[in-house]
GROMACS .gro file of C-alpha atoms in nm:
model
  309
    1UNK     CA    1  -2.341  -0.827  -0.513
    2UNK     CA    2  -2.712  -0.846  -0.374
    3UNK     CA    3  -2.836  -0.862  -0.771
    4UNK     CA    4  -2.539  -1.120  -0.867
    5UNK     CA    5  -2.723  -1.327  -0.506
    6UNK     CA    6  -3.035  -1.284  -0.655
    7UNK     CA    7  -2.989  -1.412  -1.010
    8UNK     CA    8  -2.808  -1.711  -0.819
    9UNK     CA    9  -3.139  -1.775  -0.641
   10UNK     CA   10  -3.358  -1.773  -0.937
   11UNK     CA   11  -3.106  -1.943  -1.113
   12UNK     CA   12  -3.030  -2.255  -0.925
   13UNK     CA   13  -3.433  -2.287  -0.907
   14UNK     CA   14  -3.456  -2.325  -1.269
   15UNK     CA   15  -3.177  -2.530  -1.306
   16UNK     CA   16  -3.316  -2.745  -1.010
   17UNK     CA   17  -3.638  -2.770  -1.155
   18UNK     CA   18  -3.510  -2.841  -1.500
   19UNK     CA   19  -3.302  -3.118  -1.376
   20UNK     CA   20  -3.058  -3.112  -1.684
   21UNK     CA   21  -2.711  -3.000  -1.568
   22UNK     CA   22  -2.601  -2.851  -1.914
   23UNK     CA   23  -2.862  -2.579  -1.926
   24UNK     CA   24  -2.786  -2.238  -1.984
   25UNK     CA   25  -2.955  -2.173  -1.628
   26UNK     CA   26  -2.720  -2.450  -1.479
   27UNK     CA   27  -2.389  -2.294  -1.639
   28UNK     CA   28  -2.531  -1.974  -1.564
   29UNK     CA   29  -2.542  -2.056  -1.162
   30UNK     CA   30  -2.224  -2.196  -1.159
   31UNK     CA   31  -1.999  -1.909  -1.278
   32UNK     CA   32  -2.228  -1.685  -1.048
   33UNK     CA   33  -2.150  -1.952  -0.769
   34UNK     CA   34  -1.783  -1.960  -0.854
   35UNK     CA   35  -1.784  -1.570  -0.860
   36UNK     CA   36  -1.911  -1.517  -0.460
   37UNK     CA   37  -1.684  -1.804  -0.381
   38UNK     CA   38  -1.388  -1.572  -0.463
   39UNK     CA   39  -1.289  -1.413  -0.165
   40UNK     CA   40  -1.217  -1.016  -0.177
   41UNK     CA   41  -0.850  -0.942  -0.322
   42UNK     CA   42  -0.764  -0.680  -0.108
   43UNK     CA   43  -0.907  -0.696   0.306
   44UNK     CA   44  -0.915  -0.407   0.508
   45UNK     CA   45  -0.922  -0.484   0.860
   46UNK     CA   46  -0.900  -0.225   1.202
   47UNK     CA   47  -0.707  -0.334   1.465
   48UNK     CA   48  -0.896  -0.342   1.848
   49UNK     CA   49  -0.776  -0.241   2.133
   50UNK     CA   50  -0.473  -0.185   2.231
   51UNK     CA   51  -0.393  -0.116   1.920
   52UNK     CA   52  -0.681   0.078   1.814
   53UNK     CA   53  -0.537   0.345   1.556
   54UNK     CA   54  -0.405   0.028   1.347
   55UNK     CA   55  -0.525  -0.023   1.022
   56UNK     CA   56  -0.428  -0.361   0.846
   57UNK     CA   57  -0.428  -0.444   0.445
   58UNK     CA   58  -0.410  -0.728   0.313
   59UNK     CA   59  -0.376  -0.895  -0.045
   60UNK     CA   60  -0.483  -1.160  -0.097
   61UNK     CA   61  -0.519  -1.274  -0.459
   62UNK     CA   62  -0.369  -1.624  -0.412
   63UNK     CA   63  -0.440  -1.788  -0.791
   64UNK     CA   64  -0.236  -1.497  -0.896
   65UNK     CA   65   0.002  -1.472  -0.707
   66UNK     CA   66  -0.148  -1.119  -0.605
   67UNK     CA   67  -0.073  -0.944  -0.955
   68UNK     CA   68  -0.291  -0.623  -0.971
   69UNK     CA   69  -0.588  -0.703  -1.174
   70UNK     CA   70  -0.917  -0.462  -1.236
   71UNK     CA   71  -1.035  -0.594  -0.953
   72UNK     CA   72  -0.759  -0.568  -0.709
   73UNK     CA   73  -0.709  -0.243  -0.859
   74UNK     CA   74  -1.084  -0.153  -0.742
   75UNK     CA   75  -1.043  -0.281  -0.412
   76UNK     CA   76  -0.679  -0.047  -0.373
   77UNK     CA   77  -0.818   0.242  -0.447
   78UNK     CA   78  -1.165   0.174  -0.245
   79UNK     CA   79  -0.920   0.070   0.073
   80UNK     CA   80  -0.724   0.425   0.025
   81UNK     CA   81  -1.015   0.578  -0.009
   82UNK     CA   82  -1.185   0.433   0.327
   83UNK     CA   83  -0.846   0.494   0.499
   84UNK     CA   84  -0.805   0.890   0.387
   85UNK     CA   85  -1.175   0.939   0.542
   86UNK     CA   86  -1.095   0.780   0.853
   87UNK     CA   87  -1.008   1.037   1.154
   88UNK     CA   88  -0.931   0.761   1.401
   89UNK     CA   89  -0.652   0.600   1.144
   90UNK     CA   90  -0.298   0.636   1.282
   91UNK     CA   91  -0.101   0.387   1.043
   92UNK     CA   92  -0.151   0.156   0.757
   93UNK     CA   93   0.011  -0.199   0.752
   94UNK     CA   94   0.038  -0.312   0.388
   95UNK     CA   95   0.101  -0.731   0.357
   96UNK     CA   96  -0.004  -1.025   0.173
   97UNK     CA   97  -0.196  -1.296   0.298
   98UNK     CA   98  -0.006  -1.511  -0.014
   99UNK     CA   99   0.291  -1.745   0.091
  100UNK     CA  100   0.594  -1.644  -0.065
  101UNK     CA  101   0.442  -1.380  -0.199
  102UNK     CA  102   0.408  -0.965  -0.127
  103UNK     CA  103   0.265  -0.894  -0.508
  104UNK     CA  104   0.374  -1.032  -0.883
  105UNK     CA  105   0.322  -0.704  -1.002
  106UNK     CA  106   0.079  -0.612  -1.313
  107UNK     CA  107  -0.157  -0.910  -1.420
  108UNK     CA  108   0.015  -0.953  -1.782
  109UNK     CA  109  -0.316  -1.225  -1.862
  110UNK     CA  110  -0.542  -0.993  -1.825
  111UNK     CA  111  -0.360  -0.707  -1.975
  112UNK     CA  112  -0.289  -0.917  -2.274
  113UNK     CA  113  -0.702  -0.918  -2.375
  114UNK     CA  114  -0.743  -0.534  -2.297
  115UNK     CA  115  -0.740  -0.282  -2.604
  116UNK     CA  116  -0.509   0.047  -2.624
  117UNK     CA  117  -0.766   0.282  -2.469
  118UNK     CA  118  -0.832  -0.061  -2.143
  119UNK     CA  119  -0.474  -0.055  -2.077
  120UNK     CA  120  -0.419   0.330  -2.116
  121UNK     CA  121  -0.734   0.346  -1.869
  122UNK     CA  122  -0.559   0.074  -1.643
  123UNK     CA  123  -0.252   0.252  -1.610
  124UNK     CA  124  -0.366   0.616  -1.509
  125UNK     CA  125  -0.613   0.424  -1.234
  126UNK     CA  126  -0.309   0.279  -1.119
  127UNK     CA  127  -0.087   0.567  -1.100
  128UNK     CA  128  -0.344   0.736  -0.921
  129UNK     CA  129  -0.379   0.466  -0.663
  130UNK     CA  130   0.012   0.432  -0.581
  131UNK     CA  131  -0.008   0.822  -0.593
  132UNK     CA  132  -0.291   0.761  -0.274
  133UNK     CA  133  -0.077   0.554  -0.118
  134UNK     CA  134   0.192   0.766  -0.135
  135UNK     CA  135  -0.008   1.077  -0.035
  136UNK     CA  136  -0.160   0.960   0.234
  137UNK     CA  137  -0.126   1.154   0.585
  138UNK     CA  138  -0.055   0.867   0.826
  139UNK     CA  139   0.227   0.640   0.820
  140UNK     CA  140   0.233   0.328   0.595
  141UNK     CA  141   0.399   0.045   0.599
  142UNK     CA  142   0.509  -0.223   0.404
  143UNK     CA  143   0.557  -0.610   0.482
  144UNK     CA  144   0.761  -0.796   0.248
  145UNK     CA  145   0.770  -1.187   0.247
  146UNK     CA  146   0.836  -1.297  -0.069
  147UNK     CA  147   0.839  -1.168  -0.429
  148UNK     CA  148   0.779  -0.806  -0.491
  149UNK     CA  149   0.807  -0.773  -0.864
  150UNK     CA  150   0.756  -0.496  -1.067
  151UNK     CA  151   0.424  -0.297  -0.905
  152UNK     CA  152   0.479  -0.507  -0.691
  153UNK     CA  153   0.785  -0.324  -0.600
  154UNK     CA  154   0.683  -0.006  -0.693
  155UNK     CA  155   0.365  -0.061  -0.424
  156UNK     CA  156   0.610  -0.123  -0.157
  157UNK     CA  157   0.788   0.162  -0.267
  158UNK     CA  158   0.502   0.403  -0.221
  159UNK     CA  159   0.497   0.336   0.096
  160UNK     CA  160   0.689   0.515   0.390
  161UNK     CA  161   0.874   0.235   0.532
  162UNK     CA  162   0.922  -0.117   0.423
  163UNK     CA  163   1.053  -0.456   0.636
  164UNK     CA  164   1.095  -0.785   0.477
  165UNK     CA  165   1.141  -1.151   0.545
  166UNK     CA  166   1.505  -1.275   0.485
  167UNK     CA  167   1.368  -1.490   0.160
  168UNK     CA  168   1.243  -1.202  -0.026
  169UNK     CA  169   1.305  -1.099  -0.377
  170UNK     CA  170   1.249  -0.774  -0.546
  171UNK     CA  171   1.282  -0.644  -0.941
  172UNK     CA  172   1.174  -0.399  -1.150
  173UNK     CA  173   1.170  -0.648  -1.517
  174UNK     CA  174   0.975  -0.402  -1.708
  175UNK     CA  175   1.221  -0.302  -1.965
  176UNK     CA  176   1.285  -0.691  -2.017
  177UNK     CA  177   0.895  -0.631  -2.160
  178UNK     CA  178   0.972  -0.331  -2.388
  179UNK     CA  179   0.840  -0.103  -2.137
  180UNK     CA  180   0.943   0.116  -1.837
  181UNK     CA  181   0.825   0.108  -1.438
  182UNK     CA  182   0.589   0.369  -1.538
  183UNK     CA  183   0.320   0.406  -1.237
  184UNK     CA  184   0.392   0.769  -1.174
  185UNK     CA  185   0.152   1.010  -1.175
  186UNK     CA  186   0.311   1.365  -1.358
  187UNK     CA  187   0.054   1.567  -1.187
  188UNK     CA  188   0.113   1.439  -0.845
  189UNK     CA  189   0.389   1.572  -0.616
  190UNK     CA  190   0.473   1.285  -0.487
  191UNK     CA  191   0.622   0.959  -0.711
  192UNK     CA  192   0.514   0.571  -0.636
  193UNK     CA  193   0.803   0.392  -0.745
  194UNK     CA  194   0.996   0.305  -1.030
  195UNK     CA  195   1.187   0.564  -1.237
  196UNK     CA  196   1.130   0.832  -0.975
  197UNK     CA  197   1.097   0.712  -0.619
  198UNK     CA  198   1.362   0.411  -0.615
  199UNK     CA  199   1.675   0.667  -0.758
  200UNK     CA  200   1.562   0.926  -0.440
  201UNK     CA  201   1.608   0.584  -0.284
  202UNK     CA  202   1.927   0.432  -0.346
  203UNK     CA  203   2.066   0.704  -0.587
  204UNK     CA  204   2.065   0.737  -0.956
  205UNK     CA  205   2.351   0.494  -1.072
  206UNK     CA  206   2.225   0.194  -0.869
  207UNK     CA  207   1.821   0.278  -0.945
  208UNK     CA  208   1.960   0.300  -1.337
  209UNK     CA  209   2.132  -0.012  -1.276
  210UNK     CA  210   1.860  -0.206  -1.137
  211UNK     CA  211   1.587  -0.068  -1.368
  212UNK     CA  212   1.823  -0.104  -1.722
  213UNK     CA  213   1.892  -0.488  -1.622
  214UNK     CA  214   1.573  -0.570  -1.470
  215UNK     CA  215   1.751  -0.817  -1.239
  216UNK     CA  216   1.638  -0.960  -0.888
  217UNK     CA  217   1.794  -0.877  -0.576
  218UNK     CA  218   1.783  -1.052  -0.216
  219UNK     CA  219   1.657  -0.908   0.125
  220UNK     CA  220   2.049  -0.834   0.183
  221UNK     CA  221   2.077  -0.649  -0.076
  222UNK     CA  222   1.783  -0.456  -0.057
  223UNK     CA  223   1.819  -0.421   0.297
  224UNK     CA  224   2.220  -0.297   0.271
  225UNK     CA  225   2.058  -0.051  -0.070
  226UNK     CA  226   1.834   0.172   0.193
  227UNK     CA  227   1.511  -0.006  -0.031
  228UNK     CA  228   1.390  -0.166   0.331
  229UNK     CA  229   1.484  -0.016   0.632
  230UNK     CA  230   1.450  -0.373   0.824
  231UNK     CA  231   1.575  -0.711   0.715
  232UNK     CA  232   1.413  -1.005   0.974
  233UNK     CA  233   1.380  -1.395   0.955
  234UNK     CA  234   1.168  -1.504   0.767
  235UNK     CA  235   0.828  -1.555   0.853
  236UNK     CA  236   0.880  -1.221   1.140
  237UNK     CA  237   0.840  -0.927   0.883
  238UNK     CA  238   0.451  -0.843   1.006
  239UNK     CA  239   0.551  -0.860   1.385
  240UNK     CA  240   0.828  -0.639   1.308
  241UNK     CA  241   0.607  -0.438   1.112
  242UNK     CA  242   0.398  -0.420   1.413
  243UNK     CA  243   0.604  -0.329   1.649
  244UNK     CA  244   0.662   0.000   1.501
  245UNK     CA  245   0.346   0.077   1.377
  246UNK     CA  246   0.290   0.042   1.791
  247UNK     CA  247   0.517   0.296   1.826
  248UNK     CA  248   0.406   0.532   1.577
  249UNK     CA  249   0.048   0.444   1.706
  250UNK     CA  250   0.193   0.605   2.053
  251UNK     CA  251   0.272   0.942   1.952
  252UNK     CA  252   0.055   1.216   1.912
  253UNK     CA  253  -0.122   1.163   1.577
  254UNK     CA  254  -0.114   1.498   1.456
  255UNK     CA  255   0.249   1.580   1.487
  256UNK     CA  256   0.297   1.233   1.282
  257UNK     CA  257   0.074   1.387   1.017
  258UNK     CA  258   0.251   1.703   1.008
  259UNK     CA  259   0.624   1.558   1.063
  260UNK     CA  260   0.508   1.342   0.752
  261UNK     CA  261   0.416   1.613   0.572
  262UNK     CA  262   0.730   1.828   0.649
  263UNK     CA  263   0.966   1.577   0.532
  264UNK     CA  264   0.744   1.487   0.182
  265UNK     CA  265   0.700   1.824   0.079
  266UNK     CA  266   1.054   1.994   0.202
  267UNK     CA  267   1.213   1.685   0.034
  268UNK     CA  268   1.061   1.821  -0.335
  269UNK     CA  269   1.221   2.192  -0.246
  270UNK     CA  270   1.496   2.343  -0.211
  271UNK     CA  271   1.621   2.426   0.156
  272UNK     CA  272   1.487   2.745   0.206
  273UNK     CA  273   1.129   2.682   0.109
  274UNK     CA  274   1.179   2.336   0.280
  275UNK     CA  275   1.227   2.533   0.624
  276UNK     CA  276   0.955   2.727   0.541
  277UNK     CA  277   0.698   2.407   0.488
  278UNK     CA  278   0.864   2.323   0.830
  279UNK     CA  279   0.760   2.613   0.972
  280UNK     CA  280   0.414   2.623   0.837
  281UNK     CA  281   0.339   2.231   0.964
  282UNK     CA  282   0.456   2.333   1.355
  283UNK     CA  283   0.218   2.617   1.347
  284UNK     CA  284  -0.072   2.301   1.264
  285UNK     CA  285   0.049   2.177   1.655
  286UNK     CA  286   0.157   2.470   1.836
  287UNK     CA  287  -0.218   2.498   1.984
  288UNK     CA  288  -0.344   2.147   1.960
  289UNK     CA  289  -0.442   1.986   2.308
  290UNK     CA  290  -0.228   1.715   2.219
  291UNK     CA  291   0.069   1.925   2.262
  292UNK     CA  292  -0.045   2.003   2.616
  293UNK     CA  293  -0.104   1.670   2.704
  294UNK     CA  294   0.274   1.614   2.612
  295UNK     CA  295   0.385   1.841   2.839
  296UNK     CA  296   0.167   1.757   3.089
  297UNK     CA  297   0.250   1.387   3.061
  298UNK     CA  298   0.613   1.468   3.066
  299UNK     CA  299   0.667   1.726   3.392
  300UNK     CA  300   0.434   1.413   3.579
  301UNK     CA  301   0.634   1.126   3.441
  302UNK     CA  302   0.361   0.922   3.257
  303UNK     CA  303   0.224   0.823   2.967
  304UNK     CA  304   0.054   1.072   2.773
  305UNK     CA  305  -0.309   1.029   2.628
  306UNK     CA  306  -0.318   1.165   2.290
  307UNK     CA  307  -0.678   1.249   2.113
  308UNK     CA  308  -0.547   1.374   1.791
  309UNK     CA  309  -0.711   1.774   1.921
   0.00000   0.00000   0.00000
């Protein structure tokens, strides 16, 4: 960005000194002027106190409706990637700063001019990054106002718990493209969306159903499936959203990582290795400080002060 700021500089000089509007210079500075006027597609922002722990996303790709581009794809994976190395990170709020809008899905425009090996390329980066999202150790949570097409969808689904406004929509259309909701990662143990995660969702005749027919459903329906756990007016799904990341945000942070664990890993097993991941992810708090401070808190009847030690 400081070398695209520079050439701007020396740019508009020229074309300033040149006077002639139509000059390479002068077309030159305008694209570079219309490139930093773009804002960021994806916005990570840290809550403050009190709700330090709190760790907001935001899309916000409004000329396209906040379809996943290259460069929405970049700023994903640089946001997971900035979350995953923070220690003081206690849950992730996923939402769109888009009316109407959680995310299109895959930017077809821009897929249309890449080659075989682009797209190909595309595709794995993607699966990787819904893979992240999935994989993460703290909490995430989706907020749903809107459309959630396609990746869209499939974003949503990658996360841990989803609420949406009473006016959104949701589909998986890929097969009405020739294709399938393919952002799954075979070498990951956990799935992002689409042929995997939505059937260990809402079951394998209703995920075959709404993946063969590539129709849209309503909040109600998603809502009464088990695909959101919350269904609120519209125009309340972030303060909903917020509210429980507040309570999340209250427990002890380790025991959230581990319980998360637990339940992600034992899901993938069968019941007696599933008790024995159980097992394993106690033994991470049995000697943690923060399980003293529980106790503590508890036997004098206030609130405990958790450090995440």
């Amino acid at each position: 960005m400081r070398g695209l700021r520079g050439l701007l500089a020396v740019s508009g000089r020229r074309a300033a000194a040149s006077g002639a509007s139509s000059s390479p210079h002068s077309v030159l500075f305008a694209r570079a002027l219309q490139i930093l006027s773009q804002p960021e597609p994806v916005r990570l922002h840290k809550l403050s106190a009190p709700d330090s722990g709190i760790v907001e996303l935001r899309l916000e790709r409004p000329e396209a409706r906040n379809a996943i581009g290259k460069e929405m794809l970049k700023g994903l994976r640089s946001a997971m990637d900035k979350v995953g190395a923070d220690p003081t990170a206690n849950v992730v709020l996923v939402a769109s700063s888009v009316p109407k809008v959680f995310c299109a899905g895959a930017d077809l425009k821009e897929r249309r001019l890449m080659g075989p090996s682009e797209v190909r390329e595309f595709v794995n980066t993607l699966r990787a990054t819904f893979s992240s999202f999935e994989a993460l150790p703290i909490p995430t949570i989706a907020v749903v106002e809107g459309a959630a097409f396609g990746g869209g969808l499939e974003l949503a689904l990658s996360c841990d718990l989803r609420i949406c406004g009473e006016s959104a929509t949701f589909s998986l259309p890929e097969t009405g493209l020739a294709i399938i909701p393919g952002y799954v990662s075979r070498m990951a143990l956990y799935f992002s969306g689409g042929t995997q995660r939505l059937p260990r969702i809402v079951g394998r005749a209703r995920a075959k159903e709404l993946i063969f027919t590539g129709r849209r459903f309503d909040a109600t329906e998603a809502v009464n499936m088990g695909v959101v756990n919350y269904c609120v007016p519209g125009g309340e799904a972030y303060q909903k959203a917020l509210e429980l990341a507040r309570e999340i945000n209250q427990k002890g942070p380790l025991a959230i990582r581990m319980a998360k664990k637990a339940i992600n890993e034992g899901m993938e097993v069968d019941l007696s290795s599933a008790l024995a991941v159980e097992e394993e992810c106690y033994e991470q708090v049995l000697h943690t400080r923060d399980r003293l401070e529980g106790l503590a808190a508890f036997a004098e009847k206030r609130r405990p002060l958790y450090t995440g030690k």
